[in-house]
Tab-separated table of C-alpha atoms in Angstrom:
chain	number	residue	atom	x	y	z
Z	23	MET	CA	-24.617	-10.498	0.369
Z	24	LEU	CA	-25.944	-12.889	-2.278
Z	25	PHE	CA	-29.484	-11.752	-1.455
Z	26	CYS	CA	-28.427	-8.164	-2.053
Z	27	LYS	CA	-26.922	-9.036	-5.427
Z	28	ILE	CA	-30.146	-10.755	-6.474
Z	29	MET	CA	-32.255	-7.769	-5.418
Z	30	MET	CA	-29.927	-5.337	-7.166
Z	31	ASN	CA	-30.186	-7.316	-10.400
Z	32	ASP	CA	-33.959	-7.394	-10.029
Z	33	TRP	CA	-34.000	-3.620	-9.558
Z	34	ARG	CA	-31.893	-3.032	-12.666
Z	35	GLN	CA	-34.184	-5.263	-14.734
Z	36	THR	CA	-37.259	-3.490	-13.421
Z	37	MET	CA	-35.892	-0.073	-14.286
Z	38	GLY	CA	-34.892	-1.347	-17.703
Z	39	ASN	CA	-38.487	-2.410	-18.388
Z	40	ARG	CA	-39.743	1.147	-17.687
Z	41	ILE	CA	-42.922	0.025	-15.908
Z	42	PRO	CA	-45.517	2.808	-16.148
Z	43	TYR	CA	-46.772	4.446	-13.017
Z	44	ASN	CA	-49.774	2.545	-11.638
Z	45	GLY	CA	-50.743	0.426	-8.687
Z	46	ILE	CA	-48.208	-2.238	-9.559
Z	47	TRP	CA	-45.446	0.380	-9.424
Z	48	SER	CA	-46.327	1.527	-5.938
Z	49	LYS	CA	-47.003	-1.997	-4.667
Z	50	HIS	CA	-43.904	-3.737	-5.937
Z	51	LEU	CA	-41.321	-1.248	-7.093
Z	52	ILE	CA	-41.167	0.976	-4.015
Z	53	PRO	CA	-40.472	-1.939	-1.626
Z	54	SER	CA	-37.884	-3.187	-4.097
Z	55	LEU	CA	-36.296	0.261	-4.120
Z	56	LEU	CA	-36.101	0.259	-0.323
Z	57	VAL	CA	-34.426	-3.138	-0.303
Z	58	TYR	CA	-32.028	-1.997	-3.008
Z	59	GLY	CA	-31.096	1.052	-0.962
Z	60	PHE	CA	-30.535	-1.080	2.108
Z	61	CYS	CA	-28.290	-3.417	0.122
Z	62	CYS	CA	-26.245	-0.472	-1.106
Z	63	TYR	CA	-25.843	0.569	2.512
Z	64	LEU	CA	-24.655	-2.925	3.462
Z	65	ASN	CA	-22.115	-2.859	0.650
Z	66	LEU	CA	-20.762	0.469	1.874
Z	67	VAL	CA	-20.574	-0.786	5.445
Z	68	HIS	CA	-18.710	-3.903	4.316
Z	69	ALA	CA	-16.224	-1.778	2.381
Z	70	ALA	CA	-15.773	0.568	5.338
Z	71	GLU	CA	-15.007	-2.353	7.651
Z	72	ARG	CA	-11.992	-3.333	5.527
Z	73	VAL	CA	-8.775	-1.393	6.006
Z	74	PHE	CA	-5.429	-1.562	4.229
Z	75	ILE	CA	-2.757	-1.901	6.909
Z	76	ASN	CA	0.932	-1.286	6.435
Z	77	VAL	CA	3.458	-2.579	8.972
Z	78	TYR	CA	6.671	-0.713	8.287
Z	79	LEU	CA	9.996	0.627	9.445
Z	80	LYS	CA	9.694	4.315	10.210
Z	81	PRO	CA	12.785	6.509	9.801
Z	82	HIS	CA	13.141	9.687	11.811
Z	83	SER	CA	12.420	12.875	9.874
Z	84	ASP	CA	16.136	13.759	9.789
Z	85	HIS	CA	17.323	10.239	8.967
Z	86	VAL	CA	20.113	10.107	6.401
Z	87	ILE	CA	17.905	8.149	3.983
Z	88	VAL	CA	15.120	10.734	4.275
Z	89	GLU	CA	17.657	13.484	3.584
Z	90	HIS	CA	18.808	11.526	0.536
Z	91	ILE	CA	15.225	11.404	-0.758
Z	92	LYS	CA	14.849	15.134	-0.134
Z	93	ALA	CA	17.932	15.736	-2.277
Z	94	PHE	CA	16.388	13.684	-5.067
Z	95	ASN	CA	13.119	15.609	-4.756
Z	96	GLN	CA	15.003	18.894	-5.144
Z	97	PHE	CA	16.686	17.516	-8.249
Z	98	TRP	CA	13.321	16.342	-9.585
Z	99	ALA	CA	11.844	19.827	-9.191
Z	100	THR	CA	14.463	21.149	-11.632
Z	101	GLN	CA	13.375	18.784	-14.412
Z	102	LYS	CA	11.288	19.952	-17.337
Z	103	ALA	CA	7.519	19.623	-17.323
Z	104	PRO	CA	5.603	17.410	-17.112
Z	105	MET	CA	8.026	15.543	-14.822
Z	106	SER	CA	8.478	18.433	-12.421
Z	107	SER	CA	4.699	18.721	-12.018
Z	108	VAL	CA	4.513	15.329	-10.265
Z	109	SER	CA	4.475	15.842	-6.511
Z	110	PRO	CA	6.778	13.559	-4.485
Z	111	TYR	CA	5.169	11.353	-1.854
Z	112	LEU	CA	7.242	12.970	0.893
Z	113	THR	CA	5.239	16.160	0.379
Z	114	HIS	CA	2.117	14.438	1.681
Z	115	TYR	CA	3.113	11.102	3.251
Z	116	PRO	CA	5.853	9.895	5.612
Z	117	ALA	CA	8.803	7.925	4.265
Z	118	HIS	CA	8.672	4.249	5.215
Z	119	ILE	CA	9.946	0.786	4.356
Z	120	THR	CA	7.022	-1.613	4.069
Z	121	LEU	CA	7.432	-4.951	5.818
Z	122	TYR	CA	3.939	-6.357	5.278
Z	123	LEU	CA	0.945	-4.758	3.561
Z	124	ALA	CA	-2.468	-6.444	3.591
Z	125	HIS	CA	-6.201	-5.877	4.068
Z	126	TYR	CA	-7.901	-6.559	7.400
Z	127	ASN	CA	-11.320	-6.250	8.935
Z	128	GLN	CA	-11.306	-3.428	11.467
Z	129	LYS	CA	-12.272	-5.806	14.270
Z	130	GLN	CA	-8.859	-7.486	13.877
Z	131	LEU	CA	-6.901	-4.302	14.574
Z	132	PRO	CA	-6.666	-4.634	18.393
Z	133	THR	CA	-5.209	-8.130	18.020
Z	134	LEU	CA	-2.886	-6.980	15.256
Z	135	LEU	CA	-1.565	-4.072	17.334
Z	136	TYR	CA	-1.129	-6.315	20.368
Z	137	ARG	CA	0.931	-8.807	18.382
Z	138	ILE	CA	3.136	-6.139	16.817
Z	139	ASN	CA	3.704	-4.550	20.224
Z	140	ARG	CA	4.848	-7.894	21.631
Z	141	LEU	CA	7.075	-8.487	18.618
Z	142	ALA	CA	8.703	-5.051	18.880
Z	143	GLN	CA	9.739	-5.801	22.459
Z	144	GLN	CA	11.764	-8.745	21.166
Z	145	GLU	CA	13.255	-7.124	18.063
Z	146	ARG	CA	16.415	-5.105	17.700
Z	147	SER	CA	17.049	-1.990	15.676
Z	148	LEU	CA	18.646	-2.718	12.327
Z	149	LYS	CA	20.989	-1.138	9.849
Z	150	VAL	CA	19.442	-0.173	6.526
Z	151	ASP	CA	21.507	0.372	3.390
Z	152	ALA	CA	20.188	2.373	0.459
Z	153	GLU	CA	20.695	1.384	-3.154
Z	154	PRO	CA	20.321	3.606	-6.253
Z	155	PHE	CA	16.982	5.125	-7.187
Z	156	ARG	CA	15.117	3.207	-9.865
Z	157	VAL	CA	11.954	3.343	-11.939
Z	158	GLY	CA	9.661	0.426	-11.213
Z	159	ALA	CA	6.698	-1.073	-13.022
Z	160	GLY	CA	3.804	1.345	-13.370
Z	161	ALA	CA	6.158	4.356	-13.510
Z	162	TYR	CA	6.966	4.403	-9.812
Z	163	ILE	CA	10.230	5.915	-8.673
Z	164	MET	CA	11.653	4.278	-5.581
Z	165	LEU	CA	14.812	4.266	-3.545
Z	166	GLY	CA	16.082	0.718	-3.437
Z	167	ILE	CA	16.922	-0.776	-0.040
Z	168	LYS	CA	19.393	-3.640	0.239
Z	169	LYS	CA	17.579	-6.848	1.187
Z	170	SER	CA	19.696	-7.809	4.162
Z	171	GLN	CA	19.110	-10.987	6.130
Z	172	SER	CA	17.883	-8.998	9.137
Z	173	LEU	CA	15.378	-7.036	7.048
Z	174	GLN	CA	14.104	-10.140	5.251
Z	175	SER	CA	13.784	-12.022	8.549
Z	176	LEU	CA	11.816	-9.211	10.175
Z	177	SER	CA	9.406	-9.049	7.243
Z	178	ASP	CA	8.967	-12.836	7.269
Z	179	ARG	CA	8.243	-12.919	11.006
Z	180	ILE	CA	5.580	-10.237	10.647
Z	181	VAL	CA	3.961	-12.054	7.718
Z	182	PHE	CA	3.631	-15.304	9.673
Z	183	LEU	CA	2.547	-13.419	12.791
Z	184	LEU	CA	-0.367	-11.636	11.089
Z	185	LYS	CA	-1.399	-13.770	8.116
Z	186	ASP	CA	-4.286	-15.441	9.976
Z	187	LEU	CA	-5.845	-12.026	10.722
Z	188	ARG	CA	-5.982	-10.779	7.134
Z	189	ASP	CA	-9.179	-10.331	5.125
Z	190	HIS	CA	-9.459	-13.459	2.982
Z	191	LYS	CA	-12.012	-11.739	0.703
Z	192	ALA	CA	-9.579	-9.067	-0.473
Z	193	SER	CA	-8.740	-8.939	-4.185
Z	194	ILE	CA	-5.246	-9.233	-5.598
Z	195	PRO	CA	-3.928	-5.952	-7.057
Z	196	ALA	CA	-4.063	-5.722	-10.837
Z	197	TRP	CA	-0.296	-5.395	-11.253
Z	198	ALA	CA	0.217	-8.850	-9.689
Z	199	ALA	CA	-2.816	-10.651	-11.093
Z	200	GLN	CA	-0.994	-12.202	-14.068
Z	201	ASP	CA	1.979	-13.515	-12.088
Z	202	GLN	CA	1.319	-17.071	-10.889
Z	203	ASN	CA	3.885	-16.921	-8.099
Z	204	ARG	CA	2.480	-13.655	-6.794
Z	205	GLN	CA	-1.036	-15.104	-7.036
Z	206	GLU	CA	0.031	-17.967	-4.791
Z	207	LEU	CA	1.629	-15.606	-2.295
Z	208	PHE	CA	-1.487	-13.459	-2.210
Z	209	SER	CA	-3.696	-16.514	-1.717
Z	210	LEU	CA	-1.593	-17.696	1.222
Z	211	TYR	CA	-0.569	-14.420	2.851
Z	212	GLY	CA	-2.772	-11.634	1.476
Z	213	SER	CA	0.150	-9.861	-0.190
Z	214	PRO	CA	1.938	-10.500	-3.511
Z	215	GLY	CA	5.179	-8.950	-2.270
Z	216	VAL	CA	6.359	-11.107	0.620
Z	217	LEU	CA	8.910	-13.854	1.346
Z	218	ALA	CA	10.986	-14.513	-1.807
Z	219	ARG	CA	9.216	-11.635	-3.612
Z	220	TYR	CA	9.871	-9.127	-0.843
Z	221	GLU	CA	11.624	-6.108	-2.359
Z	222	PRO	CA	12.351	-3.472	0.299
Z	223	HIS	CA	12.299	0.107	-0.924
Z	224	VAL	CA	11.068	3.592	-0.153
Z	225	SER	CA	8.469	4.877	-2.627
Z	226	VAL	CA	9.403	8.347	-3.839
Z	227	LEU	CA	6.740	9.316	-6.383
Z	228	ALA	CA	4.398	7.829	-8.956
Z	229	ALA	CA	3.306	8.975	-12.378
Z	230	PRO	CA	-0.378	9.783	-12.846
Z	231	SER	CA	-2.088	7.700	-15.507
Z	232	HIS	CA	-1.735	10.301	-18.277
Z	233	LEU	CA	2.081	10.305	-17.892
Z	234	LYS	CA	2.634	6.548	-18.080
Z	235	ALA	CA	3.302	6.492	-21.818
Z	236	GLN	CA	6.539	4.801	-22.886
Z	237	GLN	CA	8.044	8.106	-24.006
Z	238	ASN	CA	7.516	9.663	-20.579
Z	239	LEU	CA	8.786	6.523	-18.858
Z	240	HIS	CA	12.020	6.763	-20.852
Z	241	GLN	CA	12.463	10.377	-19.728
Z	242	TRP	CA	11.981	9.301	-16.124
Z	243	GLN	CA	14.600	6.590	-16.474
Z	244	GLN	CA	17.069	9.067	-17.971
Z	245	ALA	CA	16.502	11.546	-15.139
Z	246	VAL	CA	16.924	8.884	-12.444
Z	247	ALA	CA	20.087	7.584	-14.125
Z	248	LEU	CA	21.487	11.129	-14.197
Z	249	PHE	CA	20.894	11.596	-10.469
Z	250	ASN	CA	22.431	8.220	-9.634
Z	251	GLN	CA	25.448	9.018	-11.807
Z	252	HIS	CA	26.229	12.096	-9.718
Z	253	THR	CA	25.608	10.396	-6.376
Z	254	SER	CA	28.740	8.524	-5.379
Z	255	ILE	CA	27.724	7.424	-1.864
Z	256	GLN	CA	24.598	5.451	-0.993
Z	257	PRO	CA	23.492	6.324	2.552
Z	258	SER	CA	22.951	3.841	5.339
Z	259	GLY	CA	21.701	4.193	8.886
Z	260	ILE	CA	20.024	2.580	11.849
Z	261	MET	CA	16.222	2.368	12.000
Z	262	ASP	CA	14.740	1.761	15.424
Z	263	THR	CA	10.991	2.305	15.015
Z	264	LEU	CA	8.403	-0.246	13.925
Z	265	ALA	CA	5.035	1.285	13.034
Z	266	VAL	CA	1.522	0.338	11.943
Z	267	GLY	CA	-0.596	2.598	9.770
Z	268	ILE	CA	-3.644	2.771	7.554
Z	269	ALA	CA	-2.563	2.959	3.922
Z	270	ASN	CA	-4.187	4.132	0.729
Z	271	GLU	CA	-4.317	1.854	-2.308
Z	272	GLU	CA	-0.801	2.948	-3.270
Z	273	GLY	CA	0.500	1.752	0.088
Z	274	GLN	CA	1.182	5.269	1.387
Z	275	ILE	CA	0.529	5.935	5.070
Z	276	ILE	CA	-2.521	8.146	5.591
Z	277	ALA	CA	-2.900	7.555	9.346
Z	278	GLU	CA	-0.409	6.102	11.794
Z	279	LEU	CA	-2.073	3.834	14.352
Z	280	ALA	CA	0.906	3.011	16.554
Z	281	SER	CA	4.690	3.035	16.651
Z	282	TYR	CA	7.058	0.946	18.740
Z	283	HIS	CA	10.671	1.602	19.647
Z	284	LEU	CA	12.946	-1.307	18.824
Z	285	ASN	CA	15.474	-2.399	21.409
Z	286	THR	CA	18.714	-0.610	20.522
Z	287	SER	CA	20.580	-2.370	23.339
Z	288	LEU	CA	20.341	-5.580	21.315
Z	289	GLY	CA	21.804	-4.053	18.166
């Protein structure tokens, strides 16, 4: 890839010099253009080979926690604009609790799926307890999930099971780049949100960039506090499905690759 970078820089310099059309142009610039185009192709191929993979707990569509999120979404739709104009994730993506989210080369996926399949055969279903909704950094609204020992242990096992397969060339997300502890976690495990920094939750919605002003954020916090105030019981329920999916850069599942039923007889 270094060769491609050199050729791309050479092409930019050549275009900047505005060489007039003559024999030199056709003799040197056209081959350079072909190489530049090939390098662009290689860059695209390299990007396409990398996938963002989410290993997660998958609730059933009628799970009590999903119903709780639906109730919040209905409440959100009654809020004044521009809040009500923000579409909840559940409209487009399945609800999930991330256990481990990292980049991989596509060639690692068969091994990854094999390992998760083997793990699921040994794991039990687990009880998940919801906490109040909250507004996180970057104007995300999420449903908090209690970090139980069983949930933390499952996440940790998956991290250590898959960390050697991750793409070591992936870049740390901007929101974690200034946190030294998260930098270390990303360097070791390919994710800034694992082990001691694992914070289980279900993402509910996110503000687009033009609504992330402090004034709007305060309105979001007030709305979430109002909903929590009128919700006396936090739901809890059993989750018995471990799944693997391709995620977008927000961590939302855009394509499920596999799901595995956890052993309820061990619960």
